mmCIF file of C-alpha atoms in Angstrom:
data_model
loop_
_atom_site.group_PDB
_atom_site.id
_atom_site.type_symbol
_atom_site.label_atom_id
_atom_site.label_comp_id
_atom_site.label_asym_id
_atom_site.label_seq_id
_atom_site.Cartn_x
_atom_site.Cartn_y
_atom_site.Cartn_z
ATOM 1 C CA MET A 22 -23.813 -16.645 0.250
ATOM 2 C CA GLN A 23 -20.421 -18.339 0.309
ATOM 3 C CA ARG A 24 -17.652 -16.635 -1.595
ATOM 4 C CA GLY A 25 -15.796 -18.477 -4.304
ATOM 5 C CA ILE A 26 -12.480 -20.298 -4.450
ATOM 6 C CA ALA A 27 -9.726 -19.661 -6.969
ATOM 7 C CA LEU A 28 -7.327 -22.339 -8.155
ATOM 8 C CA PHE A 29 -3.869 -21.210 -9.205
ATOM 9 C CA GLY A 30 -1.812 -24.033 -10.652
ATOM 10 C CA GLY A 31 1.901 -24.077 -11.183
ATOM 11 C CA VAL A 32 5.098 -26.077 -11.074
ATOM 12 C CA PHE A 33 6.503 -23.574 -8.538
ATOM 13 C CA ASP A 34 10.108 -24.465 -9.349
ATOM 14 C CA PRO A 35 10.702 -22.333 -7.353
ATOM 15 C CA PRO A 36 7.793 -20.198 -6.103
ATOM 16 C CA HIS A 37 8.620 -16.499 -6.425
ATOM 17 C CA ARG A 38 7.242 -13.122 -5.423
ATOM 18 C CA GLY A 39 5.286 -12.833 -8.663
ATOM 19 C CA HIS A 40 3.303 -15.969 -7.812
ATOM 20 C CA LEU A 41 2.401 -14.538 -4.422
ATOM 21 C CA ALA A 42 1.522 -11.119 -5.825
ATOM 22 C CA LEU A 43 -0.843 -12.648 -8.386
ATOM 23 C CA ALA A 44 -2.566 -14.774 -5.743
ATOM 24 C CA ARG A 45 -3.044 -11.787 -3.450
ATOM 25 C CA LEU A 46 -4.255 -9.624 -6.322
ATOM 26 C CA ALA A 47 -6.911 -12.244 -7.065
ATOM 27 C CA LEU A 48 -8.136 -12.002 -3.470
ATOM 28 C CA THR A 49 -8.872 -8.304 -3.940
ATOM 29 C CA ALA A 50 -10.130 -8.446 -7.539
ATOM 30 C CA LEU A 51 -12.472 -11.453 -7.352
ATOM 31 C CA PRO A 52 -15.385 -12.499 -5.088
ATOM 32 C CA ILE A 53 -13.336 -15.210 -3.370
ATOM 33 C CA ASP A 54 -12.165 -15.884 0.160
ATOM 34 C CA ARG A 55 -9.136 -18.020 -0.625
ATOM 35 C CA VAL A 56 -6.700 -19.038 -3.318
ATOM 36 C CA ARG A 57 -5.574 -22.637 -3.602
ATOM 37 C CA LEU A 58 -2.104 -23.007 -5.050
ATOM 38 C CA VAL A 59 -2.189 -26.326 -6.883
ATOM 39 C CA ILE A 60 1.336 -27.667 -7.138
ATOM 40 C CA ALA A 61 1.741 -29.678 -10.318
ATOM 41 C CA GLY A 62 3.013 -33.207 -10.585
ATOM 42 C CA ARG A 63 3.893 -33.850 -14.230
ATOM 43 C CA PRO A 64 2.266 -31.130 -16.359
ATOM 44 C CA PRO A 65 1.541 -32.721 -19.773
ATOM 45 C CA HIS A 66 1.913 -29.408 -21.642
ATOM 46 C CA LYS A 67 5.448 -28.702 -20.383
ATOM 47 C CA ASN A 68 8.247 -29.599 -22.778
ATOM 48 C CA VAL A 69 10.867 -30.098 -20.084
ATOM 49 C CA GLY A 70 11.093 -32.673 -17.373
ATOM 50 C CA GLU A 71 10.687 -31.880 -13.725
ATOM 51 C CA ARG A 72 13.881 -30.223 -12.507
ATOM 52 C CA THR A 73 13.229 -30.370 -8.783
ATOM 53 C CA SER A 74 11.489 -32.987 -6.666
ATOM 54 C CA GLY A 75 7.933 -32.461 -5.519
ATOM 55 C CA GLU A 76 9.187 -32.617 -1.938
ATOM 56 C CA HIS A 77 11.480 -29.617 -2.444
ATOM 57 C CA ARG A 78 8.901 -27.626 -4.403
ATOM 58 C CA LEU A 79 6.236 -28.245 -1.761
ATOM 59 C CA ALA A 80 8.591 -27.246 1.047
ATOM 60 C CA MET A 81 9.477 -24.006 -0.749
ATOM 61 C CA LEU A 82 5.828 -23.195 -1.425
ATOM 62 C CA ARG A 83 4.996 -23.672 2.249
ATOM 63 C CA LEU A 84 7.805 -21.314 3.175
ATOM 64 C CA ALA A 85 6.664 -18.792 0.563
ATOM 65 C CA ILE A 86 3.101 -18.463 1.857
ATOM 66 C CA GLY A 87 4.087 -18.606 5.513
ATOM 67 C CA ASP A 88 1.114 -17.976 7.798
ATOM 68 C CA ASP A 89 -1.085 -16.320 5.156
ATOM 69 C CA ARG A 90 -4.450 -17.968 5.847
ATOM 70 C CA ASP A 91 -5.985 -16.717 2.600
ATOM 71 C CA LEU A 92 -3.583 -18.910 0.632
ATOM 72 C CA GLU A 93 -3.587 -22.683 0.870
ATOM 73 C CA ILE A 94 -1.704 -25.454 -0.881
ATOM 74 C CA ASP A 95 -3.424 -28.263 -2.765
ATOM 75 C CA THR A 96 -1.155 -31.283 -3.254
ATOM 76 C CA ARG A 97 -3.510 -33.661 -5.061
ATOM 77 C CA GLU A 98 -1.633 -33.432 -8.362
ATOM 78 C CA LEU A 99 1.628 -34.438 -6.699
ATOM 79 C CA SER A 100 -0.046 -37.668 -5.600
ATOM 80 C CA ARG A 101 -1.143 -38.695 -9.080
ATOM 81 C CA SER A 102 0.808 -41.123 -11.174
ATOM 82 C CA GLY A 103 1.337 -40.055 -14.766
ATOM 83 C CA PRO A 104 0.495 -36.663 -16.290
ATOM 84 C CA SER A 105 -1.426 -34.138 -14.217
ATOM 85 C CA TYR A 106 -4.492 -32.661 -15.933
ATOM 86 C CA THR A 107 -6.127 -29.401 -14.863
ATOM 87 C CA VAL A 108 -9.574 -30.611 -15.870
ATOM 88 C CA GLN A 109 -9.309 -33.562 -13.489
ATOM 89 C CA THR A 110 -8.450 -31.267 -10.598
ATOM 90 C CA LEU A 111 -11.346 -28.953 -11.417
ATOM 91 C CA ARG A 112 -13.770 -31.883 -11.536
ATOM 92 C CA GLU A 113 -12.646 -33.023 -8.112
ATOM 93 C CA VAL A 114 -12.863 -29.572 -6.543
ATOM 94 C CA ARG A 115 -16.270 -28.978 -8.122
ATOM 95 C CA ALA A 116 -17.520 -32.211 -6.502
ATOM 96 C CA GLU A 117 -16.045 -31.185 -3.141
ATOM 97 C CA GLU A 118 -17.367 -27.607 -3.254
ATOM 98 C CA PRO A 119 -20.666 -27.782 -5.177
ATOM 99 C CA ARG A 120 -22.041 -24.523 -3.740
ATOM 100 C CA ARG A 121 -19.027 -22.329 -4.380
ATOM 101 C CA GLU A 122 -18.124 -20.608 -7.615
ATOM 102 C CA LEU A 123 -14.775 -21.824 -8.906
ATOM 103 C CA PHE A 124 -12.240 -19.552 -10.562
ATOM 104 C CA PHE A 125 -9.228 -20.777 -12.493
ATOM 105 C CA LEU A 126 -6.350 -18.297 -12.616
ATOM 106 C CA ILE A 127 -4.052 -18.332 -15.618
ATOM 107 C CA GLY A 128 -1.408 -16.070 -17.095
ATOM 108 C CA GLY A 129 -2.690 -14.131 -20.077
ATOM 109 C CA ASP A 130 0.038 -15.541 -22.327
ATOM 110 C CA ASN A 131 -1.143 -19.090 -21.622
ATOM 111 C CA ILE A 132 -4.693 -18.664 -22.901
ATOM 112 C CA ARG A 133 -3.609 -18.942 -26.529
ATOM 113 C CA SER A 134 -2.163 -22.399 -25.871
ATOM 114 C CA ILE A 135 -4.960 -23.646 -23.622
ATOM 115 C CA ARG A 136 -6.766 -25.269 -26.551
ATOM 116 C CA GLN A 137 -3.902 -27.800 -26.609
ATOM 117 C CA TRP A 138 -4.672 -28.838 -23.031
ATOM 118 C CA TYR A 139 -6.537 -32.044 -22.299
ATOM 119 C CA GLN A 140 -10.314 -31.444 -22.551
ATOM 120 C CA ALA A 141 -9.773 -27.691 -22.525
ATOM 121 C CA GLU A 142 -13.389 -26.886 -23.340
ATOM 122 C CA GLU A 143 -14.562 -28.535 -20.122
ATOM 123 C CA ILE A 144 -12.239 -26.306 -18.097
ATOM 124 C CA PHE A 145 -14.411 -23.329 -19.073
ATOM 125 C CA SER A 146 -17.597 -25.131 -18.048
ATOM 126 C CA LEU A 147 -16.216 -26.172 -14.659
ATOM 127 C CA ALA A 148 -14.702 -22.832 -13.671
ATOM 128 C CA ARG A 149 -14.696 -19.151 -14.454
ATOM 129 C CA VAL A 150 -11.359 -18.643 -16.180
ATOM 130 C CA VAL A 151 -9.609 -15.418 -15.193
ATOM 131 C CA ALA A 152 -6.537 -14.386 -17.168
ATOM 132 C CA PHE A 153 -3.856 -12.052 -15.831
ATOM 133 C CA PRO A 154 -2.070 -10.260 -18.696
ATOM 134 C CA ARG A 155 1.342 -8.732 -18.152
ATOM 135 C CA PRO A 156 1.234 -5.182 -16.715
ATOM 136 C CA GLY A 157 0.637 -2.608 -19.437
ATOM 137 C CA SER A 158 -0.656 -5.211 -21.883
ATOM 138 C CA THR A 159 -3.591 -4.408 -24.166
ATOM 139 C CA LEU A 160 -4.373 -8.098 -24.522
ATOM 140 C CA ARG A 161 -7.793 -9.014 -25.826
ATOM 141 C CA PHE A 162 -8.702 -12.537 -26.887
ATOM 142 C CA ARG A 163 -10.145 -13.277 -30.315
ATOM 143 C CA PRO A 164 -12.269 -16.202 -31.524
ATOM 144 C CA GLU A 165 -9.245 -17.945 -33.037
ATOM 145 C CA ASP A 166 -7.484 -17.926 -29.639
ATOM 146 C CA VAL A 167 -10.175 -20.060 -28.002
ATOM 147 C CA PRO A 168 -12.252 -21.371 -30.926
ATOM 148 C CA PHE A 169 -14.463 -23.595 -28.763
ATOM 149 C CA LEU A 170 -15.937 -20.606 -26.878
ATOM 150 C CA ASP A 171 -19.111 -18.990 -28.133
ATOM 151 C CA GLU A 172 -19.427 -15.215 -28.354
ATOM 152 C CA THR A 173 -20.932 -14.863 -24.874
ATOM 153 C CA ALA A 174 -18.200 -16.932 -23.223
ATOM 154 C CA LEU A 175 -15.477 -15.070 -25.116
ATOM 155 C CA ASP A 176 -16.919 -11.720 -24.027
ATOM 156 C CA ARG A 177 -16.894 -12.895 -20.425
ATOM 157 C CA LEU A 178 -13.281 -14.028 -20.696
ATOM 158 C CA ASN A 179 -12.313 -10.577 -21.951
ATOM 159 C CA ARG A 180 -14.380 -8.819 -19.262
ATOM 160 C CA ASP A 181 -12.694 -10.899 -16.564
ATOM 161 C CA LEU A 182 -9.162 -9.869 -17.560
ATOM 162 C CA VAL A 183 -7.257 -8.584 -14.522
ATOM 163 C CA PRO A 184 -3.957 -6.742 -15.169
ATOM 164 C CA GLY A 185 -1.153 -8.759 -13.650
ATOM 165 C CA PRO A 186 0.923 -7.515 -10.706
ATOM 166 C CA GLU A 187 3.959 -5.326 -11.248
ATOM 167 C CA THR A 188 6.169 -7.735 -9.287
ATOM 168 C CA PRO A 189 8.900 -8.924 -11.672
ATOM 169 C CA GLY A 190 10.556 -12.273 -12.051
ATOM 170 C CA SER A 191 9.990 -15.834 -13.132
ATOM 171 C CA SER A 192 11.044 -19.258 -11.920
ATOM 172 C CA SER A 193 13.424 -19.623 -14.861
ATOM 173 C CA GLU A 194 15.069 -16.301 -13.971
ATOM 174 C CA VAL A 195 15.545 -17.456 -10.374
ATOM 175 C CA ARG A 196 17.169 -20.688 -11.570
ATOM 176 C CA ARG A 197 19.407 -18.797 -14.008
ATOM 177 C CA ARG A 198 20.589 -16.399 -11.325
ATOM 178 C CA VAL A 199 21.357 -19.163 -8.843
ATOM 179 C CA ALA A 200 23.377 -21.059 -11.464
ATOM 180 C CA ASN A 201 25.342 -17.862 -12.191
ATOM 181 C CA GLY A 202 25.902 -16.997 -8.535
ATOM 182 C CA GLU A 203 23.688 -13.895 -8.694
ATOM 183 C CA PRO A 204 21.388 -12.641 -5.881
ATOM 184 C CA ILE A 205 17.741 -13.737 -5.890
ATOM 185 C CA ARG A 206 16.215 -12.181 -2.775
ATOM 186 C CA ASP A 207 14.447 -9.534 -4.835
ATOM 187 C CA LEU A 208 12.643 -12.367 -6.650
ATOM 188 C CA VAL A 209 11.846 -14.853 -3.869
ATOM 189 C CA PRO A 210 11.008 -14.559 -0.162
ATOM 190 C CA ASP A 211 14.009 -14.806 2.143
ATOM 191 C CA ALA A 212 12.852 -18.174 3.504
ATOM 192 C CA VAL A 213 12.806 -19.611 -0.019
ATOM 193 C CA ALA A 214 16.229 -18.147 -0.821
ATOM 194 C CA ASN A 215 17.620 -19.705 2.355
ATOM 195 C CA TYR A 216 16.105 -23.085 1.459
ATOM 196 C CA ILE A 217 17.582 -23.002 -2.042
ATOM 197 C CA GLU A 218 21.014 -22.185 -0.647
ATOM 198 C CA HIS A 219 20.830 -24.788 2.127
ATOM 199 C CA HIS A 220 19.840 -27.597 -0.234
ATOM 200 C CA GLY A 221 22.084 -26.562 -3.117
ATOM 201 C CA LEU A 222 19.232 -26.299 -5.611
ATOM 202 C CA TYR A 223 19.583 -24.912 -9.151
ATOM 203 C CA LEU A 224 23.388 -24.835 -9.136
ATOM 204 C CA SER A 225 23.586 -26.377 -12.599
ATOM 205 C CA PRO A 226 22.631 -24.227 -15.632
ATOM 206 C CA CYS A 227 18.988 -24.283 -16.753
#
């Protein structure tokens, strides 16, 4: 039987060690043989505009994963005009991979806002949603967090919780440090740090 595929979406502005740690943790925690990092075009649920071009973000993501064959990049959302919806991506991947189980990876903090996403209920029917709470968290979802899930689906969501990796950092922290002239190599791979420096990215305050 074929193993599943996990989709891990993000703006990756820039990709950092935490992104990579979560993807690799998923490979050991779930019955999957690869993780697709879906680089977002224009996420409709983000309140800020795109800071960095898709070309730069894609180049940095390629540098971040290097030759890791268990991780692959999916660029379909970059090619779309207008807002980029997760449910649309899941529909397309489901049609392309009808025999594989699909997993959708999401940070634990984002589950409580997922009901605001476009056709959020369908996301749970297209893929097995796996949330990664922050390390040490005692997070457990309640009916009011995802009111469209029945008791069985909510129980499964809570059973599928995987504690997030210990690797620190966030894209906003990387941008803040660069703007302040602080080191970032503990947060991003060296190749990404070199790219940021070479292209003069994130020099203005966030």
